[in-house]
XYZ file of C-alpha atoms in Angstrom:
732
model
C 118.110 -10.417 76.082
C 120.994 -12.885 75.951
C 120.942 -14.559 72.536
C 122.746 -14.982 69.230
C 119.563 -14.032 67.390
C 120.836 -10.702 66.157
C 123.835 -12.439 64.609
C 122.058 -15.458 63.159
C 118.815 -13.997 61.898
C 120.299 -11.522 59.471
C 117.569 -9.939 57.428
C 114.771 -11.529 59.424
C 115.378 -9.243 62.423
C 114.476 -6.027 60.580
C 111.247 -7.654 59.438
C 110.311 -8.390 63.062
C 111.604 -5.090 64.406
C 109.531 -2.998 62.023
C 105.933 -4.228 62.315
C 103.216 -2.500 60.312
C 101.390 -1.867 63.574
C 102.048 -2.281 67.290
C 102.033 -5.960 68.329
C 99.265 -7.544 70.374
C 99.806 -9.639 73.490
C 98.010 -12.367 75.419
C 98.603 -12.332 79.210
C 99.418 -15.326 81.410
C 99.327 -14.606 85.138
C 101.994 -16.278 87.230
C 101.049 -17.753 90.629
C 100.287 -15.244 93.369
C 103.103 -16.655 95.510
C 105.768 -16.182 92.816
C 107.912 -13.040 92.803
C 109.403 -12.609 89.318
C 112.786 -11.124 88.373
C 113.861 -12.058 84.818
C 112.889 -13.962 81.659
C 114.889 -16.185 79.301
C 114.467 -16.972 75.594
C 112.343 -20.043 76.290
C 109.902 -17.960 78.342
C 111.053 -19.354 81.692
C 110.900 -16.877 84.556
C 113.323 -16.803 87.471
C 112.278 -15.410 90.807
C 111.342 -16.541 94.291
C 108.708 -19.051 95.426
C 108.336 -21.638 98.149
C 110.840 -19.880 100.375
C 113.711 -19.771 97.884
C 114.915 -19.122 94.361
C 112.564 -20.641 91.787
C 111.935 -21.050 88.058
C 108.445 -20.807 86.523
C 107.197 -22.187 83.250
C 103.545 -22.710 82.285
C 103.887 -26.404 83.125
C 105.474 -26.112 86.566
C 107.224 -24.138 89.292
C 110.552 -25.520 90.475
C 111.522 -24.069 93.858
C 114.920 -24.407 95.502
C 113.541 -23.370 98.882
C 114.720 -26.569 100.591
C 118.163 -26.543 98.982
C 118.628 -22.769 99.344
C 116.240 -21.548 102.083
C 115.865 -17.793 102.094
C 117.500 -17.449 98.662
C 116.314 -15.150 95.886
C 116.515 -15.805 92.137
C 117.524 -12.724 90.133
C 118.915 -13.831 86.754
C 118.523 -16.697 84.252
C 120.179 -17.628 80.964
C 118.783 -19.605 78.035
C 120.134 -22.893 79.427
C 118.129 -22.381 82.615
C 121.146 -21.577 84.822
C 120.176 -19.137 87.566
C 121.923 -16.622 89.825
C 120.868 -14.626 92.853
C 121.435 -14.148 96.588
C 121.726 -16.885 99.216
C 122.413 -16.006 102.851
C 123.582 -12.572 101.735
C 126.065 -13.975 99.201
C 125.947 -14.254 95.408
C 125.317 -17.746 94.043
C 125.206 -19.633 90.732
C 123.112 -22.770 90.257
C 124.038 -24.461 86.981
C 123.754 -28.113 85.888
C 122.523 -28.996 89.391
C 125.713 -27.608 90.937
C 125.587 -24.797 93.501
C 128.484 -22.332 93.596
C 128.809 -19.544 96.144
C 130.832 -16.808 94.480
C 133.734 -16.484 96.886
C 134.916 -13.011 97.851
C 136.050 -10.982 100.834
C 132.894 -8.876 100.674
C 130.426 -8.906 103.539
C 127.527 -8.832 101.104
C 127.232 -9.756 97.447
C 124.533 -10.312 94.848
C 124.492 -11.813 91.349
C 121.958 -10.279 88.967
C 122.665 -11.695 85.474
C 124.273 -14.675 83.729
C 125.102 -15.078 80.021
C 125.138 -18.172 77.798
C 128.754 -19.003 78.657
C 127.980 -18.862 82.380
C 129.682 -15.509 83.039
C 128.018 -13.655 85.909
C 127.495 -9.973 86.696
C 126.911 -8.734 90.208
C 127.915 -6.409 93.020
C 130.143 -6.757 96.081
C 129.506 -4.650 99.173
C 131.388 -4.039 102.397
C 129.647 -3.740 105.746
C 132.296 -1.314 107.001
C 131.111 2.214 107.717
C 131.064 4.061 104.408
C 132.350 0.828 102.837
C 132.198 0.849 99.043
C 130.301 -1.371 96.633
C 131.781 -2.464 93.336
C 130.631 -4.412 90.306
C 132.136 -7.810 89.556
C 132.550 -10.201 86.630
C 132.735 -13.903 87.459
C 133.713 -16.523 84.855
C 135.201 -20.000 85.053
C 135.886 -19.693 88.751
C 137.664 -16.365 88.505
C 136.320 -13.211 90.136
C 137.306 -9.835 88.694
C 136.281 -6.574 90.350
C 135.602 -3.688 88.035
C 138.442 -1.167 88.208
C 136.774 2.162 87.624
C 139.819 4.380 87.898
C 139.953 8.147 88.374
C 137.696 10.111 88.605
C 135.100 7.365 88.915
C 136.327 5.948 92.200
C 133.701 7.196 94.604
C 132.564 3.751 95.694
C 128.958 2.567 95.672
C 129.218 1.315 92.075
C 127.127 -1.573 90.752
C 126.995 -4.007 87.821
C 123.532 -4.891 86.536
C 123.820 -7.165 83.490
C 126.238 -8.907 81.105
C 125.881 -9.798 77.427
C 127.241 -12.766 75.487
C 130.398 -10.831 74.579
C 131.193 -10.537 78.291
C 130.436 -6.805 78.479
C 129.138 -5.570 81.826
C 126.697 -2.697 82.171
C 126.050 -0.778 85.354
C 126.325 2.512 87.164
C 129.304 4.203 88.776
C 129.754 7.240 90.981
C 131.763 10.314 90.111
C 133.833 11.097 93.206
C 135.116 14.356 91.695
C 131.798 16.056 90.985
C 131.629 19.519 92.549
C 127.815 19.562 92.739
C 127.595 16.083 94.241
C 125.051 15.150 96.929
C 126.446 12.306 99.022
C 122.957 10.883 99.537
C 122.107 10.785 95.816
C 125.467 10.691 94.104
C 126.347 12.026 90.675
C 126.679 8.903 88.575
C 126.829 7.585 85.020
C 126.002 4.464 83.078
C 129.085 2.478 82.139
C 130.209 -0.580 80.188
C 133.253 -2.658 81.119
C 135.013 -5.492 79.345
C 138.426 -7.068 79.937
C 139.531 -4.180 82.144
C 138.410 -1.445 79.743
C 135.905 1.032 81.150
C 133.650 3.336 79.166
C 131.223 5.921 80.533
C 128.204 7.004 78.503
C 127.322 10.434 79.848
C 123.772 11.641 80.438
C 120.889 13.359 78.678
C 121.964 16.695 80.153
C 121.664 15.994 83.870
C 124.024 14.769 86.563
C 122.687 11.175 86.701
C 122.351 8.230 84.343
C 122.029 4.524 85.152
C 122.731 1.567 82.879
C 120.332 -1.318 83.579
C 120.631 -3.753 80.657
C 122.731 -4.499 77.554
C 122.094 -6.635 74.457
C 124.542 -8.579 72.297
C 124.980 -5.649 69.906
C 126.236 -3.529 72.823
C 123.145 -1.322 73.092
C 122.375 -0.085 76.613
C 119.027 0.586 78.236
C 118.525 2.786 81.288
C 117.480 6.238 82.382
C 118.960 9.707 82.841
C 117.985 13.028 84.329
C 117.596 16.091 82.139
C 119.559 19.328 82.508
C 117.528 20.856 85.347
C 116.768 17.561 87.069
C 113.026 17.939 86.553
C 112.604 14.726 84.528
C 113.851 11.149 84.397
C 114.231 10.048 80.770
C 114.387 6.474 79.490
C 117.226 5.970 77.017
C 118.890 3.595 74.611
C 122.599 4.155 73.919
C 125.059 2.709 71.420
C 127.858 3.792 69.103
C 125.312 4.119 66.313
C 122.479 5.737 68.248
C 124.443 7.859 70.688
C 122.107 8.282 73.699
C 118.469 8.769 72.685
C 115.440 9.740 74.768
C 112.623 7.188 74.284
C 109.852 9.594 75.264
C 107.183 8.985 77.891
C 103.523 8.116 78.417
C 102.764 11.682 79.431
C 104.644 12.151 82.686
C 108.115 13.261 83.728
C 109.553 9.951 84.934
C 110.304 7.096 82.517
C 112.822 4.274 82.959
C 113.899 1.587 80.489
C 114.560 -1.564 82.509
C 115.446 -4.098 79.801
C 115.878 -4.633 76.062
C 116.262 -7.550 73.672
C 118.449 -8.225 70.647
C 115.847 -6.684 68.344
C 116.324 -3.347 70.098
C 112.877 -3.458 71.711
C 112.889 -1.922 75.208
C 110.469 -2.167 78.122
C 110.051 -0.344 81.404
C 107.667 1.967 83.214
C 106.506 5.541 82.823
C 104.278 7.795 84.834
C 101.202 8.870 82.932
C 101.209 12.515 83.945
C 98.564 12.416 86.678
C 99.050 15.491 88.871
C 99.333 14.665 92.555
C 99.137 10.920 92.051
C 95.353 10.833 91.840
C 93.265 8.352 89.923
C 93.087 10.318 86.684
C 90.395 7.940 85.479
C 92.554 4.903 86.220
C 91.244 2.345 88.696
C 93.161 2.436 91.956
C 95.253 5.475 91.075
C 98.022 3.578 89.261
C 99.940 6.558 87.942
C 102.723 4.390 86.448
C 102.156 2.125 83.442
C 104.317 -0.447 81.683
C 105.595 0.492 78.226
C 107.042 -1.134 75.110
C 109.417 0.782 72.842
C 109.984 -0.573 69.318
C 109.903 0.803 65.788
C 106.421 2.159 66.438
C 107.777 4.270 69.332
C 106.775 4.156 72.987
C 103.374 2.556 73.668
C 101.416 1.860 76.845
C 101.388 -1.944 77.170
C 97.864 -1.748 78.577
C 96.680 -0.787 75.079
C 98.335 -3.852 73.529
C 96.512 -6.524 75.533
C 92.872 -7.495 75.733
C 91.085 -5.554 78.501
C 92.285 -6.755 81.904
C 89.292 -5.527 83.899
C 90.453 -4.108 87.220
C 94.109 -4.960 86.488
C 96.735 -2.538 85.222
C 100.184 -3.325 83.842
C 102.281 -1.023 86.013
C 105.808 -2.070 85.013
C 107.635 -4.238 82.470
C 110.692 -5.990 83.925
C 112.190 -7.913 81.005
C 111.774 -8.847 77.325
C 113.238 -11.749 75.348
C 114.024 -12.198 71.647
C 110.675 -13.889 71.016
C 109.045 -10.632 72.067
C 107.691 -12.132 75.291
C 107.512 -9.589 78.112
C 107.687 -10.097 81.866
C 105.459 -7.493 83.481
C 103.835 -6.626 86.771
C 100.076 -6.137 87.025
C 98.156 -4.669 89.968
C 94.446 -4.809 90.752
C 92.957 -1.375 91.411
C 90.204 -2.762 93.629
C 92.035 -5.314 95.779
C 95.573 -3.862 95.460
C 96.900 -7.351 94.705
C 99.937 -7.361 92.403
C 101.022 -10.311 90.231
C 103.710 -11.152 87.707
C 102.423 -11.583 84.137
C 104.060 -13.033 81.045
C 102.868 -11.387 77.846
C 103.039 -13.539 74.708
C 102.917 -12.108 71.198
C 99.748 -12.863 69.267
C 100.801 -13.656 65.664
C 99.666 -10.908 63.304
C 97.806 -11.730 60.090
C 100.343 -10.832 57.343
C 99.586 -8.674 54.364
C 98.991 -10.870 51.251
C 102.030 -9.450 49.413
C 104.424 -10.234 52.217
C 102.760 -13.301 53.739
C 105.026 -15.919 52.205
C 108.216 -14.050 53.108
C 107.039 -13.345 56.675
C 105.929 -16.967 57.146
C 109.347 -18.180 56.068
C 111.004 -15.678 58.376
C 108.860 -16.710 61.346
C 109.631 -20.363 60.670
C 113.357 -19.619 60.751
C 112.975 -17.566 63.920
C 111.034 -20.460 65.464
C 114.036 -22.696 64.912
C 116.535 -20.153 66.257
C 114.586 -19.090 69.383
C 114.349 -22.326 71.628
C 114.966 -12.212 83.724
C 114.261 4.601 112.135
C 113.617 3.619 113.644
C 109.881 3.451 114.130
C 108.684 5.161 117.144
C 111.244 3.548 119.500
C 112.135 6.942 120.912
C 108.539 7.411 122.089
C 107.808 4.032 123.644
C 111.207 2.503 124.474
C 112.351 -1.089 124.579
C 109.995 -3.454 126.369
C 110.168 -6.340 128.846
C 107.164 -8.551 128.019
C 105.481 -10.230 130.962
C 102.457 -12.284 129.960
C 102.715 -15.929 128.852
C 102.294 -16.633 125.134
C 98.905 -15.498 123.877
C 97.338 -15.172 127.368
C 95.297 -12.111 128.441
C 96.259 -10.151 131.513
C 94.217 -10.986 134.588
C 90.908 -9.145 134.790
C 90.162 -6.496 137.367
C 86.789 -5.608 138.772
C 84.619 -4.039 136.092
C 84.481 -0.233 136.192
C 81.220 1.528 136.803
C 81.115 2.636 133.165
C 81.432 -0.373 130.821
C 84.808 -0.314 129.062
C 85.137 0.564 125.397
C 88.181 -1.691 124.939
C 89.484 -4.971 126.262
C 93.196 -5.702 126.539
C 95.316 -8.726 125.613
C 99.057 -8.857 126.246
C 101.349 -9.487 123.316
C 103.373 -12.688 124.021
C 106.422 -12.636 126.265
C 109.567 -11.806 124.296
C 107.707 -10.353 121.295
C 108.997 -6.895 120.287
C 105.818 -5.497 118.701
C 106.025 -2.704 116.115
C 102.843 -2.338 114.024
C 99.354 -3.766 113.510
C 97.422 -4.414 110.272
C 93.689 -4.386 109.565
C 93.335 -8.066 110.494
C 94.680 -7.329 113.952
C 97.977 -9.096 113.222
C 101.031 -7.606 114.888
C 104.532 -7.594 113.388
C 107.737 -7.518 115.366
C 110.595 -9.783 116.374
C 110.475 -13.031 118.332
C 112.979 -15.822 118.857
C 115.797 -14.204 116.851
C 113.710 -13.466 113.762
C 110.958 -11.269 112.376
C 107.549 -12.591 113.368
C 103.773 -12.101 113.225
C 101.361 -12.568 116.137
C 97.743 -13.144 115.056
C 96.198 -12.842 118.517
C 96.895 -16.421 119.519
C 99.907 -17.781 117.617
C 103.368 -16.433 116.839
C 104.849 -17.313 113.439
C 108.507 -16.487 112.814
C 110.642 -16.530 109.662
C 113.696 -17.860 111.487
C 114.120 -20.687 108.941
C 114.444 -18.193 106.074
C 115.995 -15.165 107.755
C 117.634 -15.922 111.120
C 118.575 -12.783 112.980
C 116.048 -10.606 111.141
C 113.803 -7.991 112.769
C 110.273 -7.075 111.661
C 109.068 -3.478 111.451
C 106.104 -3.101 109.071
C 103.177 -5.264 107.918
C 100.544 -5.034 105.163
C 96.996 -6.360 105.276
C 98.134 -9.297 103.160
C 100.729 -10.316 105.740
C 103.735 -8.987 103.821
C 106.378 -7.820 106.286
C 109.504 -5.684 106.047
C 112.423 -5.145 108.365
C 116.184 -5.630 108.611
C 118.308 -8.720 107.989
C 122.110 -8.881 107.886
C 122.241 -5.090 107.903
C 119.973 -4.738 104.863
C 116.289 -4.050 104.393
C 114.183 -7.058 103.397
C 110.631 -7.845 102.332
C 108.931 -11.157 103.158
C 106.061 -12.200 100.883
C 104.323 -15.532 100.338
C 107.090 -16.303 97.826
C 109.973 -15.879 100.262
C 112.469 -13.256 101.354
C 113.861 -10.532 99.084
C 116.915 -8.542 100.131
C 116.304 -4.869 99.368
C 119.819 -3.762 100.298
C 121.032 -4.234 96.702
C 118.881 -1.288 95.607
C 120.844 1.245 97.610
C 124.388 2.377 98.072
C 124.337 2.703 101.844
C 126.289 0.763 104.438
C 123.103 -0.355 106.221
C 119.369 -0.102 105.620
C 116.067 -0.881 107.334
C 112.631 -1.615 105.928
C 110.117 0.395 107.974
C 106.683 0.159 106.338
C 104.960 -1.619 103.423
C 101.603 -1.159 101.716
C 99.311 -3.691 100.030
C 100.915 -3.060 96.634
C 104.346 -4.026 97.929
C 105.778 -0.498 98.001
C 108.376 -0.250 100.780
C 109.575 2.748 102.786
C 112.810 2.523 104.711
C 115.920 4.236 105.992
C 119.581 3.968 105.024
C 122.792 5.059 106.665
C 126.057 6.060 105.047
C 128.242 6.433 108.100
C 128.488 7.765 111.647
C 126.266 10.412 113.158
C 123.185 11.685 111.363
C 124.319 10.864 107.830
C 121.259 9.012 106.625
C 118.301 9.252 104.300
C 114.863 7.798 104.029
C 113.972 5.997 100.816
C 110.968 4.535 99.059
C 110.938 1.548 96.699
C 107.851 1.814 94.485
C 107.205 -0.385 91.434
C 110.857 -1.405 91.514
C 112.110 2.201 91.430
C 114.063 3.327 94.470
C 114.235 7.014 95.315
C 116.253 8.615 98.076
C 114.312 11.193 100.086
C 116.133 14.513 100.495
C 116.155 16.806 103.504
C 115.441 20.535 103.775
C 119.093 21.521 103.232
C 120.095 19.356 106.173
C 121.993 16.140 106.857
C 119.247 13.563 107.374
C 115.758 12.370 106.582
C 113.951 9.303 107.870
C 110.590 7.704 107.111
C 107.918 6.214 109.342
C 104.958 5.188 107.178
C 103.612 4.717 103.642
C 100.013 4.752 102.421
C 98.163 2.947 99.653
C 99.154 5.491 96.997
C 102.873 5.484 97.801
C 102.877 8.710 99.840
C 105.524 8.534 102.565
C 105.507 10.360 105.896
C 108.619 11.095 107.904
C 110.958 13.746 109.251
C 113.890 15.640 107.739
C 116.450 18.065 109.069
C 115.788 21.686 108.160
C 118.139 24.615 108.430
C 116.288 27.667 109.719
C 117.260 31.144 110.849
C 116.972 29.958 114.443
C 119.019 26.771 114.089
C 120.671 24.595 111.428
C 119.554 21.490 113.328
C 115.789 21.849 113.305
C 113.536 19.177 111.817
C 110.228 19.068 109.963
C 107.633 16.459 109.224
C 107.118 15.788 105.526
C 105.052 14.015 102.887
C 107.030 12.617 99.951
C 106.038 11.040 96.648
C 107.839 10.795 93.300
C 110.530 13.445 93.867
C 108.133 15.921 95.534
C 108.932 16.728 99.185
C 106.287 18.698 101.117
C 107.135 20.479 104.383
C 104.069 20.144 106.621
C 105.224 22.898 108.980
C 104.713 23.241 112.722
C 102.136 24.680 115.143
C 101.920 28.378 115.910
C 105.329 29.830 116.701
C 106.964 26.398 116.739
C 109.730 25.323 114.370
C 110.136 21.572 114.854
C 107.747 18.780 113.946
C 107.928 15.023 113.384
C 105.551 12.891 111.288
C 104.838 9.322 112.425
C 101.948 8.005 110.309
C 99.862 8.701 107.193
C 96.538 7.253 106.041
C 95.157 6.716 102.546
C 93.507 10.150 102.541
C 96.919 11.764 103.060
C 96.212 12.793 106.664
C 99.410 12.861 108.722
C 99.914 12.672 112.487
C 102.897 13.297 114.710
C 104.242 15.732 117.267
C 105.091 19.421 116.834
C 106.207 22.451 118.818
C 103.315 24.726 119.677
C 105.751 27.412 120.862
C 109.410 27.742 119.950
C 111.410 25.715 122.463
C 115.137 25.015 121.860
C 114.937 22.083 124.296
C 112.039 20.421 122.462
C 109.863 19.931 125.562
C 106.801 21.848 124.366
C 105.303 19.302 121.933
C 101.660 18.674 121.079
C 100.118 15.919 118.954
C 98.903 17.140 115.568
C 96.690 16.114 112.679
C 97.733 17.501 109.295
C 95.118 17.642 106.539
C 94.294 19.890 103.600
C 97.565 21.769 104.051
C 96.847 22.733 107.676
C 98.420 21.397 110.872
C 95.798 21.086 113.631
C 96.876 21.079 117.280
C 95.042 18.199 119.012
C 95.957 19.377 122.497
C 97.008 17.070 125.330
C 95.574 15.316 128.377
C 96.635 18.318 130.469
C 100.422 18.161 130.232
C 102.976 20.056 128.160
C 104.029 17.181 125.915
C 102.262 14.727 123.611
C 102.683 13.032 120.259
C 100.331 11.215 117.880
C 101.735 7.879 116.704
C 99.076 6.283 114.498
C 96.025 7.082 112.360
C 93.534 4.845 110.586
C 91.527 5.482 107.441
C 88.553 6.783 109.429
C 90.756 9.512 110.904
C 90.989 8.015 114.414
C 94.305 8.984 116.030
C 96.252 7.381 118.891
C 99.358 8.393 120.797
C 100.606 9.409 124.222
C 100.373 12.531 126.361
C 101.558 13.784 129.707
C 98.826 14.503 132.274
C 98.541 17.744 134.211
C 101.691 18.289 136.234
C 103.837 16.436 133.677
C 104.535 13.527 136.056
C 102.477 10.776 134.382
C 101.775 9.774 130.784
C 98.683 8.083 129.344
C 97.680 6.797 125.940
C 95.038 8.827 124.107
C 92.423 8.315 121.402
C 91.271 11.190 119.216
C 87.960 10.710 117.349
C 85.215 13.039 116.182
C 87.086 16.130 117.303
C 87.568 14.891 120.888
C 90.792 13.800 122.605
C 90.121 11.123 125.255
C 92.230 9.247 127.773
C 92.511 5.725 126.340
C 93.559 4.447 129.762
C 90.143 5.420 131.135
C 88.342 3.674 128.261
C 90.011 0.293 128.782
C 89.396 -2.525 131.280
C 92.766 -2.934 133.026
C 94.198 -5.122 135.774
C 94.885 -3.331 139.069
C 98.005 -1.177 138.990
C 98.375 -1.183 135.205
C 98.461 2.045 133.187
C 98.240 2.542 129.427
C 101.172 4.878 128.891
C 101.149 5.128 125.105
C 99.593 3.884 121.869
C 101.691 3.070 118.822
C 99.228 2.154 116.050
C 95.513 1.803 115.218
C 93.856 -0.157 112.415
C 90.577 0.315 110.578
C 88.785 -2.018 113.036
C 89.851 0.368 115.836
C 92.212 -2.218 117.305
C 95.084 -0.422 119.012
C 98.675 -1.503 119.589
C 99.583 0.095 122.919
C 101.988 -0.076 125.840
C 100.904 -0.885 129.387
C 103.094 -0.499 132.468
C 102.891 -1.468 136.145
C 105.650 0.119 138.211
C 108.882 -0.753 136.354
C 107.332 -3.521 134.254
C 105.993 -2.752 130.778
C 104.427 -4.824 128.022
C 102.893 -4.261 124.607
C 99.180 -5.011 124.375
C 96.444 -5.142 121.786
C 93.244 -3.276 122.589
C 90.077 -4.644 121.003
C 86.908 -2.529 120.854
C 83.998 -4.010 122.781
C 80.971 -4.970 120.698
C 77.840 -2.926 121.434
C 75.572 -4.751 123.868
C 71.788 -4.867 123.644
C 70.404 -1.418 124.269
C 73.362 0.321 122.672
C 75.815 0.290 125.594
C 79.182 -1.412 125.603
C 80.231 -4.314 127.764
C 83.089 -6.765 127.775
C 85.634 -8.706 129.734
C 89.393 -9.030 129.473
C 89.261 -12.372 127.693
C 91.180 -11.683 124.516
C 89.515 -10.602 121.300
C 85.814 -9.736 121.609
C 83.282 -12.027 119.995
C 82.359 -9.359 117.514
C 84.096 -6.099 116.735
C 82.164 -3.009 115.668
C 81.929 -2.458 111.948
C 84.737 -0.243 110.745
C 83.818 2.907 108.827
C 84.106 2.603 105.065
C 87.670 3.284 103.938
C 89.869 2.543 100.949
C 91.447 -0.907 100.929
C 95.128 -1.498 101.398
C 96.272 0.463 104.396
C 99.926 -0.245 105.070
């Protein structure tokens, strides 16, 4: 990306840029605990590892986790200087000197640095509807990009900077008449020394500039005229803005380019509905390379990777090395990969010239709330890790035992290992059934909301969504243009669903970050949408406002994936519904009106599958809602009993709705009033109350005793849990 190669190489560059056939690559997998962001000319990769910004090379990983705990590396130049985010502020680390880029902004991030040490990044205000703006930082001086009229709508960003000091980014058009405040009309721009230039679009209302090379060529993406496609582009004075094509689908984005004009990115492969389409694990996006041979699937340019697929290409340097992301279709593990060019055997007539050219190049070459409204805020009673005291055994052996979540732990979700995510001791935390582990050292003040089977968690930190992996903490707030955001759910592939707010009242939208591409989720002609869950294949479940003939303020549950929003309807004559969870089969659960009720009191739990919403009934009362579903189709939630004066948790399996309170061994006076989540081992995250005191608990299924009956005591996790039904791996 950032190099003088195009200037120095002269006639050698065309020889490299016009190969007789597509190049071949050899893959090198980076460590599993390294999250990669960018690549420099020497093949070094900046990212996050060991709890902080880090640099990888084949010989070593250098982590700055102790110097900069909780930091994230986002950009690197050819000298090895790095930039990123530290404690929610942009930083530069060059020649062993740390510089926090000083500004009045509440949040800032640095995403690129050129050979002279000039930095590109974005400043953001935490004020309600506060704007974001790109910045250029050089030699201690900070300059904010002055966009001018009409491009002064706020929420503008700078992505990269070349060696001439030209910024590239995206800015909002405040004057657009067809603007949608949640997904603003915007254009790619370049900026240098106070001069702004916009580049238009490929016919639509949106374009984004993501990278720029030393010749001033931009890479990014744009919508087409009717908004039905996202088109990868290159743009320059010579080229104009050209569509790079696709790998068969309708969404392609160019994420980076080098000084040879080669571009990389990701493209969907045209699989209807996001199914497998013959590809292991249903990876419907593939990494691509665009060069003189056109756009090519990078998976066809490497030796077979077995169960792995290259799903995105993040960066490319002037040596042709590519930083990509690969995911395993069986295990759902995703890893960073560096792809190195395999030297081609030259044609005899051109061998001597090509060898001389390669030798020269070798010298010159040296980047909503989740269910809180249903269960309420809790006062936790039991001591850390201890079970509640046992009561006398019921006549019928219990199907579940109960263990209290530790005192002070605000529990939110459970994964397939039985680990619970939440907040504890002023930070996001995980409880594994005996021990609480917090991330207070990396992200003090954070809250945890979602957890994957691999222990990846998401939540909110400093007003922005974050993701915590084995590498460290990544701030997801930079992807959006909202004043605040929350990470709500995460799957095994690292796809994140969350919610963002743009101001007071209901002005908010759900979003999903999948393979590095963030999409804002629309509503049904209303003012808000919010998400609750995401499954293995990136399908998101949530609720959006819908204007109907009866009311402009109604709401509907939805399924969303890749710009397709599906209204899942309501029950009978009802209008309103809310979706709270989705499994890997696409089954959705929630609560819905079974008769039209303007006061919203007539709700039943539902199971949505195959395009039909099924009323699950209640435990006798007029109100109930389903909160969680596992991959076997078991559903949990809460329901009023007959008379509507008491609420119990329920379990729905095999077509039968049962009172979960009656199936569980409980201390005297305790009632299971609701269930929030269920995993594939049938462990349930529930709420138990005694009088005014309530606590979150984990219910563990009792192992079958000899003779086929169940037995158990309230002594924590059972010795052996029943075998879970076969289900796809990677539930959120």
